[in-house]
């Protein structure tokens, strides 16, 4: 042992203490996670284009019905199926109702169903997935098998059933989406939380005595939020499309309240003679869906720059 | 004479490995730490030192044995006592990058424990305490509103230490608290820990794989190998007269900062393989240069040696050693 002994005789350490620079104030402005995301997002032109389209559509949906002299249900039977003109930007339908106003009232309904129809199921998914991932074991097995089973049933079947029970309208539609759409978010969140819960910052909070609820909702879920928000943005076009589809086949929103799907439905009846009555709502559905998809893509890249290839 | 603050008696912990194989990560480990002292636990990766640390802070339940904190069995404590214990036993983690929540500011990270235990009534008092903590660990109060990613590894580790200190603990388990840092930063953090020990009368359980660093901070050292304690001694004794063949191997493996020095082949060969629960003999048997038949067939017990240290080895305790 002479070797280690000889080496150990003198204390090999020298007192260094905290160097001055460890104590230096940090000069650059504080950048939180979300402000960093915002910066990357703004730099992404395509995503910004999508965002601007969404904002434009939202603004029009809010102000047009308020400012216009027509209402979405005023009929004028002496001026039916008019072509687009100065008085009626998008023309009138077979009952003489102004399509410009009806399209933007429809936008309110479609966007509300689209946005709430993706936020509410995501929130349900976060809660269920968070609990499942955090507690693990038996609870996790039960919840995840239930998800597997529910996801197997074609969602259209019970959307239609729910619509039949609750009647048609925006709120039953959102309820139907909430009951059928939470499984994807629950799976995503569970997977992320399984990864995160062994991280040392979670253990540290546990040691400090944090309760289960505060661990799940103050530490774990905020760290999964990025991916959930992307999922939510990407599911908005799906919800809008589903609403349009259901209204188109006559199940979603019932007249006289317009929605884009319903306007398209009315438009098909006269498609050969007045094609614009179908094309305008169809085009708006497409533009909105595209905008949300572009924005969602950009958001995903902004949240995790490593994903961009 | 210092009072024992923590007594670990025959601690056992098992994990279920792949194909349902039971792996005994910690096997009958016993040690005592006196108030105000530091016990270093060393051993190579996978020897169970982190498991011991995590069992002591109740992140894991023990599968056998007891952990007594001031005479109180911490795994049998009721909820209220557990809450109190959370204030008394804290931990500093290994990885300064994953041990701080990336979404939270330093202020809210340090404030959490104060809020949970309702240590201060007003927000203003809490913030004052956070500033005080930051200055205690050598940071600046302006750092409070920053996010973890704005700090270097050493600074992050200081924040981790401040978090552990926030609830005024008596015992801190440092789980490889310096292993992820540069050598010069390691020295800074060690010095900080020693300073804090003097000022706040702390007791440390210092877990590390670098026996060299442990030496500087510890009063006593326990050497672990594959879940068992093989040798326990005061730091001085252990370096002067290591008894267990594994300890000797560890000490020989310390690199010497002298270019003329020729590194000898280490007496330690192969690597530690986790053993299943059925293994009966000495766990070091397959790598030990002195192994005899008895080593294969029965597990040596940890016994006091004439020199004052305790060691678990048939050969060391045999007459013709």
Coordinates of C-alpha atoms in Angstrom, one line a residue:
Chain A
X1 CA 0.0 0.0 0.0
X2 CA 3.0 2.3 -0.1
X3 CA 1.8 3.9 -3.3
X4 CA -1.5 5.2 -2.1
X5 CA 0.0 6.0 1.3
X6 CA 2.7 8.1 -0.3
X7 CA 0.1 9.8 -2.4
X8 CA -2.2 10.5 0.5
X9 CA 0.3 12.1 2.9
X10 CA -0.3 15.6 1.8
X11 CA -3.8 16.9 1.3
X12 CA -4.3 16.9 -2.5
X13 CA -7.0 19.6 -2.3
X14 CA -6.5 23.3 -2.3
X15 CA -9.1 25.6 -1.0
X16 CA -10.8 27.2 -4.0
X17 CA -14.2 28.3 -2.7
X18 CA -16.7 30.0 -4.9
X19 CA -15.0 31.9 -7.7
X20 CA -16.2 35.4 -8.2
X21 CA -17.8 34.6 -11.6
X22 CA -20.2 32.1 -10.0
X23 CA -21.7 35.1 -8.3
X24 CA -21.9 37.3 -11.3
X25 CA -25.3 38.6 -12.1
X26 CA -26.7 37.2 -15.4
X27 CA -27.0 40.2 -17.7
X28 CA -29.1 39.0 -20.5
X29 CA -32.9 39.1 -20.1
X30 CA -34.6 36.2 -18.6
X31 CA -35.9 33.8 -21.2
X32 CA -38.6 31.4 -20.0
X33 CA -39.4 28.3 -21.9
X34 CA -42.5 29.8 -23.5
X35 CA -40.8 33.1 -24.6
X36 CA -38.2 30.9 -26.4
X37 CA -40.9 29.1 -28.1
X38 CA -42.6 32.3 -29.1
X39 CA -39.3 33.6 -30.6
X40 CA -38.9 30.5 -32.7
X41 CA -42.5 30.5 -33.8
X42 CA -42.4 34.1 -35.0
X43 CA -39.3 33.3 -37.1
X44 CA -41.3 30.5 -38.9
X45 CA -43.1 32.2 -41.8
X46 CA -45.3 29.4 -42.7
X47 CA -46.6 29.0 -39.2
X48 CA -47.1 32.8 -39.0
X49 CA -49.1 32.7 -42.2
X50 CA -51.4 30.0 -40.7
X51 CA -51.7 32.0 -37.5
X52 CA -52.6 35.2 -39.5
X53 CA -55.3 33.3 -41.4
X54 CA -56.8 32.0 -38.2
X55 CA -56.8 35.4 -36.6
X56 CA -58.3 37.0 -39.7
X57 CA -61.1 34.3 -39.8
X58 CA -61.7 34.8 -36.1
X59 CA -62.0 38.6 -36.5
X60 CA -64.4 38.3 -39.4
X61 CA -66.5 35.8 -37.5
X62 CA -66.7 38.2 -34.6
X63 CA -67.4 41.5 -36.4
X64 CA -69.2 40.7 -39.6
X65 CA -72.5 39.5 -38.1
X66 CA -72.5 42.4 -35.7
X67 CA -71.9 45.1 -38.3
X68 CA -74.0 43.8 -41.2
X69 CA -77.5 45.1 -41.8
X70 CA -78.7 41.5 -42.6
X71 CA -79.3 38.8 -40.0
X72 CA -78.5 35.2 -40.7
X73 CA -82.2 34.3 -40.6
X74 CA -83.8 37.2 -42.5
X75 CA -85.4 35.8 -45.5
X76 CA -86.1 37.8 -48.6
X77 CA -88.0 35.6 -51.0
X78 CA -88.0 38.3 -53.7
X79 CA -84.2 38.0 -54.0
X80 CA -83.3 34.3 -53.9
X81 CA -80.2 32.7 -55.2
X82 CA -78.7 36.0 -56.1
X83 CA -75.1 36.1 -57.5
X84 CA -72.4 37.8 -55.4
X85 CA -72.8 41.6 -55.7
X86 CA -72.2 44.8 -53.7
X87 CA -75.2 44.2 -51.5
X88 CA -74.5 40.5 -50.9
X89 CA -70.8 39.8 -51.1
X90 CA -71.4 36.0 -51.3
X91 CA -74.9 36.2 -52.9
X92 CA -78.0 34.8 -51.3
X93 CA -79.4 31.3 -50.8
X94 CA -82.6 29.7 -51.9
X95 CA -84.5 31.6 -49.2
X96 CA -82.9 34.9 -50.0
X97 CA -80.7 34.9 -46.9
X98 CA -77.4 36.8 -47.1
X99 CA -74.6 34.3 -47.5
X100 CA -71.9 36.6 -46.3
X101 CA -73.5 36.9 -42.9
X102 CA -74.5 33.3 -42.8
X103 CA -70.9 32.2 -43.6
X104 CA -69.5 34.2 -40.7
X105 CA -72.2 33.2 -38.3
X106 CA -71.4 29.6 -39.4
X107 CA -67.7 30.3 -38.8
X108 CA -68.6 31.2 -35.2
X109 CA -70.3 27.8 -34.7
X110 CA -67.7 25.8 -36.6
X111 CA -64.7 27.4 -34.9
X112 CA -66.3 27.2 -31.4
X113 CA -67.1 23.5 -32.0
X114 CA -63.6 23.0 -33.4
X115 CA -61.7 24.8 -30.7
X116 CA -63.7 23.6 -27.7
X117 CA -64.1 20.2 -29.2
X118 CA -60.4 19.8 -29.1
X119 CA -59.5 21.7 -25.9
X120 CA -62.1 19.9 -23.7
X121 CA -61.1 16.3 -24.7
X122 CA -57.4 17.3 -24.3
X123 CA -58.0 18.5 -20.8
X124 CA -59.9 15.3 -19.9
X125 CA -57.0 13.4 -21.5
X126 CA -54.4 15.3 -19.5
X127 CA -56.2 14.5 -16.2
X128 CA -56.8 10.8 -16.9
X129 CA -53.4 10.3 -18.5
X130 CA -51.6 12.2 -15.7
X131 CA -53.3 10.1 -13.1
X132 CA -52.6 6.9 -15.0
X133 CA -49.0 7.6 -15.6
X134 CA -48.2 8.9 -12.2
X135 CA -49.7 6.2 -10.1
X136 CA -48.8 3.4 -12.5
X137 CA -49.4 -0.2 -11.6
X138 CA -52.9 -1.4 -11.2
X139 CA -54.6 1.9 -11.8
X140 CA -52.6 2.4 -14.9
X141 CA -53.4 -1.0 -16.3
X142 CA -57.1 -0.5 -15.7
X143 CA -57.2 2.9 -17.3
X144 CA -55.1 2.0 -20.3
X145 CA -57.0 -1.2 -21.0
X146 CA -60.2 0.9 -20.9
X147 CA -58.6 3.3 -23.3
X148 CA -57.7 0.5 -25.6
X149 CA -61.2 -0.8 -25.6
X150 CA -62.9 2.6 -26.1
X151 CA -60.5 3.5 -28.9
X152 CA -61.5 0.3 -30.8
X153 CA -65.1 1.4 -31.2
X154 CA -65.4 3.6 -34.2
X155 CA -66.0 7.0 -32.7
X156 CA -68.6 8.0 -35.4
X157 CA -71.0 5.4 -34.0
X158 CA -71.2 6.9 -30.6
X159 CA -71.0 10.5 -31.8
X160 CA -74.1 9.7 -33.8
X161 CA -75.7 8.0 -30.8
X162 CA -74.9 10.9 -28.5
X163 CA -76.3 13.4 -31.0
X164 CA -79.5 11.3 -31.2
X165 CA -79.8 11.4 -27.4
X166 CA -78.9 15.0 -26.7
X167 CA -80.3 16.4 -29.9
X168 CA -78.4 18.4 -32.4
X169 CA -76.6 21.7 -31.7
X170 CA -73.2 23.0 -30.8
X171 CA -73.1 21.9 -27.1
X172 CA -74.2 18.3 -27.7
X173 CA -71.6 18.2 -30.4
X174 CA -68.8 19.4 -28.1
X175 CA -70.0 16.9 -25.5
X176 CA -69.8 14.1 -28.1
X177 CA -66.3 15.2 -29.1
X178 CA -65.2 15.4 -25.4
X179 CA -66.4 11.8 -24.8
X180 CA -64.8 10.4 -27.9
X181 CA -61.6 12.4 -28.3
X182 CA -59.7 12.2 -24.9
X183 CA -58.0 8.8 -25.5
X184 CA -55.2 10.1 -27.7
X185 CA -54.2 12.9 -25.3
X186 CA -54.4 10.5 -22.4
X187 CA -52.0 8.1 -24.0
X188 CA -49.6 10.8 -24.9
X189 CA -49.6 12.4 -21.5
X190 CA -49.3 9.0 -19.8
X191 CA -46.2 8.1 -21.9
X192 CA -44.5 11.4 -21.2
X193 CA -45.3 11.2 -17.5
X194 CA -43.9 7.7 -17.2
X195 CA -40.6 9.2 -18.6
X196 CA -40.7 12.3 -16.4
X197 CA -41.7 10.8 -13.0
X198 CA -38.3 9.3 -12.4
X199 CA -36.5 12.5 -13.1
X200 CA -34.7 13.9 -10.1
X201 CA -36.6 17.2 -9.9
X202 CA -39.8 15.2 -9.3
X203 CA -38.1 13.1 -6.7
X204 CA -36.8 16.2 -5.0
X205 CA -40.3 17.7 -4.8
X206 CA -41.6 14.4 -3.4
X207 CA -38.9 14.5 -0.8
X208 CA -40.0 18.0 0.2
X209 CA -43.4 16.5 0.9
X210 CA -45.3 17.6 -2.2
X211 CA -48.7 15.9 -2.5
X212 CA -49.6 13.6 -5.4
X213 CA -51.9 16.2 -6.9
X214 CA -49.3 19.0 -6.8
X215 CA -46.7 16.6 -8.2
X216 CA -48.9 15.7 -11.1
X217 CA -50.3 19.1 -11.9
X218 CA -47.5 21.4 -10.9
X219 CA -44.5 19.5 -12.0
X220 CA -45.4 16.7 -14.4
X221 CA -48.2 18.1 -16.5
X222 CA -46.5 21.5 -17.2
X223 CA -43.6 19.6 -18.6
X224 CA -45.8 17.7 -21.0
X225 CA -47.8 20.7 -22.0
X226 CA -45.8 21.5 -25.1
X227 CA -46.6 18.3 -26.8
X228 CA -50.2 18.4 -25.6
X229 CA -50.7 21.9 -27.0
X230 CA -49.4 20.7 -30.4
X231 CA -51.8 17.7 -30.3
X232 CA -54.6 20.1 -29.4
X233 CA -53.8 22.4 -32.3
X234 CA -53.6 19.5 -34.7
X235 CA -56.9 18.1 -33.5
X236 CA -58.8 21.4 -34.2
X237 CA -59.0 20.8 -37.9
X238 CA -60.2 17.3 -37.2
X239 CA -63.0 18.6 -35.0
X240 CA -64.0 21.2 -37.5
X241 CA -64.1 18.6 -40.2
X242 CA -66.1 16.3 -38.1
X243 CA -68.6 19.0 -37.3
X244 CA -68.8 19.9 -41.0
X245 CA -69.3 16.2 -41.9
X246 CA -72.0 15.6 -39.3
X247 CA -73.8 18.8 -40.2
X248 CA -73.5 17.9 -43.9
X249 CA -75.3 14.6 -43.3
X250 CA -77.8 16.5 -41.2
X251 CA -76.8 15.4 -37.7
X252 CA -74.6 18.1 -36.4
X253 CA -76.1 21.6 -36.2
X254 CA -79.7 21.9 -37.1
X255 CA -81.2 24.9 -39.1
X256 CA -81.7 27.7 -38.9
X257 CA -78.3 28.2 -37.1
X258 CA -75.8 27.9 -39.9
X259 CA -72.5 26.1 -39.7
X260 CA -70.0 25.6 -42.5
X261 CA -71.0 22.0 -42.9
X262 CA -74.6 22.8 -43.0
X263 CA -74.0 25.7 -45.6
X264 CA -72.2 23.2 -47.7
X265 CA -75.1 20.8 -47.3
X266 CA -77.5 23.4 -48.5
X267 CA -75.1 24.4 -51.3
X268 CA -75.0 20.9 -52.7
X269 CA -78.7 21.0 -53.5
X270 CA -78.1 23.8 -55.9
X271 CA -74.5 23.0 -56.8
X272 CA -75.1 22.7 -60.6
X273 CA -76.8 26.0 -60.9
X274 CA -75.1 28.1 -58.2
X275 CA -71.7 26.4 -57.5
X276 CA -70.5 29.3 -55.3
X277 CA -73.0 28.4 -52.6
X278 CA -71.1 25.1 -52.1
X279 CA -67.6 26.4 -53.0
X280 CA -67.5 29.2 -50.5
X281 CA -68.1 27.3 -47.3
X282 CA -66.0 24.4 -48.6
X283 CA -63.1 26.7 -49.3
X284 CA -63.4 28.3 -45.9
X285 CA -63.3 24.8 -44.2
X286 CA -60.2 24.0 -46.3
X287 CA -58.4 27.2 -45.5
X288 CA -59.1 26.9 -41.8
X289 CA -58.0 23.4 -41.6
X290 CA -54.8 24.1 -43.5
X291 CA -54.1 27.1 -41.3
X292 CA -54.4 25.1 -38.2
X293 CA -52.2 22.4 -39.6
X294 CA -49.5 24.8 -40.7
X295 CA -49.6 26.5 -37.3
X296 CA -49.5 23.2 -35.4
X297 CA -46.5 22.1 -37.4
X298 CA -44.7 25.3 -36.7
X299 CA -45.6 25.1 -33.0
X300 CA -44.2 21.6 -32.8
X301 CA -40.9 22.7 -34.4
X302 CA -40.8 25.7 -32.1
X303 CA -41.3 23.5 -29.0
X304 CA -38.7 21.0 -30.0
X305 CA -36.2 22.3 -32.5
X306 CA -34.5 18.9 -32.5
X307 CA -37.5 17.4 -34.3
X308 CA -37.1 19.5 -37.4
X309 CA -35.2 17.5 -39.9
Chain B
X1 CA -19.6 12.0 22.5
X2 CA -21.8 12.5 19.5
X3 CA -25.2 11.0 19.4
X4 CA -26.1 8.6 16.6
X5 CA -28.5 10.5 14.3
X6 CA -29.1 7.7 11.9
X7 CA -28.9 4.0 12.4
X8 CA -29.4 1.6 9.5
X9 CA -29.9 -2.0 10.7
X10 CA -29.8 -5.0 8.3
X11 CA -31.4 -3.0 5.5
X12 CA -32.6 -5.0 2.5
X13 CA -34.1 -4.0 -0.7
X14 CA -35.0 -6.1 -3.7
X15 CA -36.0 -5.3 -7.2
X16 CA -37.7 -7.4 -9.8
X17 CA -35.5 -7.5 -12.8
X18 CA -36.1 -8.7 -16.3
X19 CA -37.9 -12.1 -16.5
X20 CA -39.2 -11.7 -12.9
X21 CA -35.7 -12.3 -11.5
X22 CA -35.3 -11.0 -8.0
X23 CA -32.3 -8.9 -7.6
X24 CA -31.2 -8.0 -4.2
X25 CA -29.8 -4.5 -4.5
X26 CA -29.1 -4.0 -0.8
X27 CA -28.3 -7.0 1.4
X28 CA -28.1 -6.6 5.2
X29 CA -26.4 -3.3 5.2
X30 CA -25.9 -1.7 8.7
X31 CA -24.2 1.4 9.7
X32 CA -24.5 4.4 12.0
X33 CA -23.9 8.1 11.5
X34 CA -23.3 10.3 14.4
X35 CA -24.6 13.8 14.6
X36 CA -22.5 16.3 12.8
X37 CA -20.4 13.7 11.1
X38 CA -20.1 12.6 7.5
X39 CA -20.2 9.0 6.4
X40 CA -18.9 8.4 2.9
X41 CA -20.3 5.4 1.0
X42 CA -18.3 4.2 -1.9
X43 CA -18.5 1.4 -4.4
X44 CA -18.7 0.9 -8.1
X45 CA -21.8 1.5 -10.2
X46 CA -24.6 -0.9 -9.4
X47 CA -23.4 -1.7 -5.9
X48 CA -26.5 -0.4 -4.3
X49 CA -25.2 2.8 -2.8
X50 CA -27.9 5.0 -4.4
X51 CA -30.6 2.5 -3.4
X52 CA -29.4 2.8 0.2
X53 CA -29.6 6.6 0.0
X54 CA -33.0 6.5 -1.5
X55 CA -34.3 4.1 1.0
X56 CA -33.1 6.3 3.8
X57 CA -35.0 9.3 2.4
X58 CA -38.1 7.0 1.9
X59 CA -38.2 7.2 -1.8
X60 CA -38.1 3.4 -1.6
X61 CA -39.6 1.1 1.0
X62 CA -37.3 -1.3 2.7
X63 CA -37.9 -5.0 2.2
X64 CA -36.2 -5.8 5.4
X65 CA -34.4 -4.2 8.3
X66 CA -34.8 -0.8 9.8
X67 CA -33.8 2.7 9.3
X68 CA -33.8 4.6 12.6
X69 CA -33.7 8.4 12.7
X70 CA -33.0 9.5 16.2
X71 CA -34.4 6.1 17.3
X72 CA -37.6 6.4 15.2
X73 CA -38.2 3.8 12.5
X74 CA -38.8 6.0 9.5
X75 CA -40.6 3.3 7.4
X76 CA -43.2 2.8 10.1
X77 CA -43.9 6.4 10.8
X78 CA -47.4 7.7 10.5
X79 CA -48.3 10.5 8.1
X80 CA -47.7 13.4 10.4
X81 CA -44.4 12.1 11.5
X82 CA -43.4 11.4 7.9
X83 CA -44.2 15.0 7.1
X84 CA -41.9 16.1 9.9
X85 CA -39.2 13.7 8.8
X86 CA -39.4 15.3 5.3
X87 CA -38.1 18.5 6.9
X88 CA -35.3 16.7 8.7
X89 CA -33.9 14.4 6.0
X90 CA -33.2 15.9 2.6
X91 CA -31.2 14.9 -0.4
X92 CA -28.9 16.5 -3.0
X93 CA -29.1 14.7 -6.3
X94 CA -26.6 13.6 -8.8
X95 CA -27.5 15.2 -12.0
X96 CA -27.7 19.0 -11.8
X97 CA -29.5 19.0 -15.2
X98 CA -32.4 16.8 -14.3
X99 CA -32.8 17.7 -10.7
X100 CA -34.3 21.2 -11.3
X101 CA -37.7 21.6 -13.0
X102 CA -36.9 23.4 -16.3
X103 CA -40.2 25.2 -16.3
X104 CA -39.8 26.9 -12.9
X105 CA -37.7 29.8 -11.8
X106 CA -35.2 29.4 -9.0
X107 CA -37.5 31.3 -6.7
X108 CA -40.3 28.9 -7.1
X109 CA -38.0 25.9 -6.9
X110 CA -36.6 27.1 -3.6
X111 CA -40.0 28.3 -2.4
X112 CA -41.7 24.9 -2.8
X113 CA -40.5 23.3 0.5
X114 CA -41.3 26.5 2.4
X115 CA -44.8 26.5 1.1
X116 CA -45.4 22.8 1.7
X117 CA -44.4 23.0 5.3
X118 CA -45.9 26.5 5.8
X119 CA -42.7 27.8 7.3
X120 CA -43.5 31.4 6.6
X121 CA -46.7 33.2 6.7
X122 CA -46.2 35.9 4.0
X123 CA -44.9 35.7 0.5
X124 CA -42.4 38.5 1.5
X125 CA -40.9 36.4 4.3
X126 CA -40.6 33.5 1.9
X127 CA -38.8 35.5 -0.7
X128 CA -36.5 36.9 1.9
X129 CA -35.6 33.3 3.0
X130 CA -35.0 32.3 -0.6
X131 CA -32.5 35.2 -1.0
X132 CA -30.9 34.1 2.2
X133 CA -30.6 30.6 0.9
X134 CA -29.1 31.7 -2.4
X135 CA -26.4 33.8 -0.5
X136 CA -25.8 30.8 1.8
X137 CA -24.8 28.7 -1.2
X138 CA -22.7 31.4 -2.8
X139 CA -25.2 32.6 -5.4
X140 CA -26.7 36.0 -5.9
X141 CA -30.2 37.2 -5.0
X142 CA -30.6 38.4 -8.5
X143 CA -30.5 34.8 -9.6
X144 CA -33.9 34.1 -8.0
X145 CA -35.9 35.0 -11.1
X146 CA -33.8 33.0 -13.5
X147 CA -34.6 29.6 -15.0
X148 CA -32.3 26.6 -14.4
X149 CA -31.1 26.5 -18.0
X150 CA -29.4 29.9 -17.4
X151 CA -26.9 28.4 -14.9
X152 CA -23.8 26.3 -15.2
X153 CA -23.6 22.8 -13.7
X154 CA -21.9 24.0 -10.6
X155 CA -24.4 26.7 -10.0
X156 CA -27.2 24.3 -10.6
X157 CA -25.8 22.0 -8.0
X158 CA -25.7 25.0 -5.6
X159 CA -29.4 25.6 -6.2
X160 CA -30.0 21.9 -5.5
X161 CA -28.2 22.2 -2.2
X162 CA -30.1 25.4 -1.4
X163 CA -33.3 23.5 -2.1
X164 CA -32.3 20.7 0.3
X165 CA -31.4 23.3 2.9
X166 CA -34.6 25.3 2.5
X167 CA -36.5 23.3 5.1
X168 CA -33.7 23.3 7.7
X169 CA -32.8 19.6 7.6
X170 CA -30.4 17.9 10.0
X171 CA -29.3 15.1 7.7
X172 CA -28.5 15.5 4.1
X173 CA -28.0 12.5 1.8
X174 CA -25.7 13.6 -1.0
X175 CA -26.3 11.0 -3.8
X176 CA -23.3 11.3 -6.0
X177 CA -23.7 15.1 -5.6
X178 CA -20.4 15.9 -7.3
X179 CA -20.0 13.1 -9.8
X180 CA -21.5 15.0 -12.7
X181 CA -19.3 18.0 -12.3
X182 CA -15.8 19.1 -13.5
X183 CA -13.0 18.4 -11.1
X184 CA -12.5 22.0 -10.2
X185 CA -16.2 22.5 -9.6
X186 CA -16.2 19.3 -7.5
X187 CA -13.8 20.9 -5.1
X188 CA -15.9 24.0 -4.9
X189 CA -19.0 22.1 -4.1
X190 CA -17.2 19.9 -1.5
X191 CA -15.8 23.0 0.2
X192 CA -19.3 24.5 0.2
X193 CA -20.7 21.3 1.8
X194 CA -18.0 21.4 4.4
X195 CA -18.6 25.1 5.2
X196 CA -22.4 24.5 5.5
X197 CA -21.7 21.5 7.7
X198 CA -19.8 23.7 10.1
X199 CA -22.3 26.6 10.0
X200 CA -25.5 24.6 10.2
X201 CA -24.4 21.5 12.1
X202 CA -25.4 19.2 9.4
X203 CA -24.9 15.5 9.1
X204 CA -24.1 14.0 5.7
X205 CA -24.4 10.7 4.1
X206 CA -22.1 11.2 1.2
X207 CA -22.5 8.7 -1.6
X208 CA -19.9 8.6 -4.4
X209 CA -17.9 6.3 -6.5
X210 CA -14.8 8.4 -6.3
X211 CA -13.1 7.3 -3.1
X212 CA -10.6 10.1 -3.5
X213 CA -13.3 12.8 -3.2
X214 CA -15.0 11.0 -0.4
X215 CA -11.9 11.0 1.6
X216 CA -11.8 14.7 1.8
X217 CA -15.2 15.1 3.3
X218 CA -15.9 12.0 5.3
X219 CA -15.2 11.1 8.9
X220 CA -15.9 7.5 8.2
X221 CA -16.1 5.5 5.0
X222 CA -18.2 2.5 4.2
X223 CA -17.2 0.4 1.2
X224 CA -20.0 -1.4 -0.6
X225 CA -19.7 -4.2 -3.1
X226 CA -22.8 -5.6 -4.9
X227 CA -25.3 -4.7 -2.2
X228 CA -23.2 -5.7 0.8
X229 CA -21.0 -3.6 3.1
X230 CA -17.5 -5.0 2.9
X231 CA -15.6 -2.6 5.1
X232 CA -16.3 0.2 7.5
X233 CA -13.6 2.3 9.0
X234 CA -12.6 5.8 9.9
X235 CA -11.2 7.6 6.9
X236 CA -7.7 7.7 8.2
X237 CA -7.7 4.0 9.0
X238 CA -9.1 3.0 5.7
X239 CA -6.5 4.8 3.8
X240 CA -3.7 3.7 6.1
X241 CA -4.6 0.1 6.4
X242 CA -7.3 -1.1 4.0
X243 CA -8.2 -4.7 5.0
X244 CA -10.7 -6.0 2.5
X245 CA -9.2 -7.1 -0.8
X246 CA -11.8 -5.0 -2.6
X247 CA -10.9 -1.8 -0.7
X248 CA -7.3 -2.4 -1.5
X249 CA -8.2 -2.8 -5.2
X250 CA -10.1 0.5 -5.0
X251 CA -7.3 2.4 -3.4
X252 CA -4.8 1.0 -5.9
X253 CA -6.9 2.2 -8.7
X254 CA -6.7 5.8 -7.7
X255 CA -4.6 7.5 -10.4
X256 CA -1.4 9.2 -9.2
X257 CA -0.8 12.7 -10.7
X258 CA 2.9 12.0 -11.4
X259 CA 4.0 11.3 -15.0
X260 CA 7.0 9.2 -13.8
X261 CA 4.8 6.9 -11.8
X262 CA 4.0 3.7 -13.6
X263 CA 0.5 2.5 -13.2
X264 CA 0.5 -1.0 -11.9
X265 CA -2.0 -3.6 -13.2
X266 CA -4.8 -3.5 -10.8
X267 CA -5.4 -6.5 -8.7
X268 CA -9.1 -6.1 -9.5
X269 CA -10.1 -7.9 -12.6
X270 CA -13.4 -8.4 -14.4
X271 CA -16.5 -6.5 -13.4
X272 CA -19.1 -6.8 -10.8
X273 CA -21.9 -9.0 -12.0
X274 CA -25.2 -8.7 -10.2
X275 CA -25.9 -11.9 -8.4
X276 CA -29.3 -13.6 -7.9
X277 CA -30.7 -14.1 -4.5
X278 CA -29.6 -17.7 -4.5
X279 CA -25.9 -16.9 -4.3
X280 CA -24.6 -18.0 -1.0
X281 CA -21.0 -17.3 -0.7
X282 CA -19.0 -14.0 -0.5
X283 CA -20.1 -11.7 -3.2
X284 CA -16.6 -10.8 -4.1
X285 CA -15.6 -14.4 -4.5
X286 CA -15.3 -14.4 -8.3
X287 CA -12.9 -11.5 -8.4
X288 CA -11.0 -11.9 -5.2
X289 CA -7.3 -12.9 -5.6
X290 CA -7.4 -14.6 -2.2
X291 CA -10.6 -16.6 -2.6
X292 CA -10.8 -20.0 -0.9
X293 CA -13.4 -22.6 -0.8
X294 CA -15.1 -21.1 2.3
X295 CA -15.6 -17.9 0.3
X296 CA -17.6 -19.7 -2.3
X297 CA -19.8 -21.5 0.2
X298 CA -20.6 -19.0 2.9
X299 CA -21.1 -15.3 3.2
X300 CA -18.7 -13.6 5.5
X301 CA -20.2 -11.5 8.2
X302 CA -19.2 -8.0 9.0
X303 CA -17.0 -8.3 12.1
X304 CA -14.7 -6.0 14.1
X305 CA -11.1 -6.5 13.3
X306 CA -8.2 -6.1 15.8
X307 CA -7.3 -2.8 14.2
X308 CA -10.6 -1.3 15.0
X309 CA -12.3 -1.3 11.6
X310 CA -15.0 -3.7 10.7
X311 CA -14.6 -5.9 7.6
X312 CA -16.5 -8.7 6.0
X313 CA -14.0 -11.2 4.7
X314 CA -13.2 -14.8 5.8
X315 CA -9.6 -14.4 4.9
X316 CA -8.9 -11.2 6.8
X317 CA -10.4 -12.7 9.9
X318 CA -8.6 -16.0 9.6
X319 CA -5.5 -16.6 11.7
X320 CA -2.8 -16.7 9.1
X321 CA -3.7 -13.5 7.4

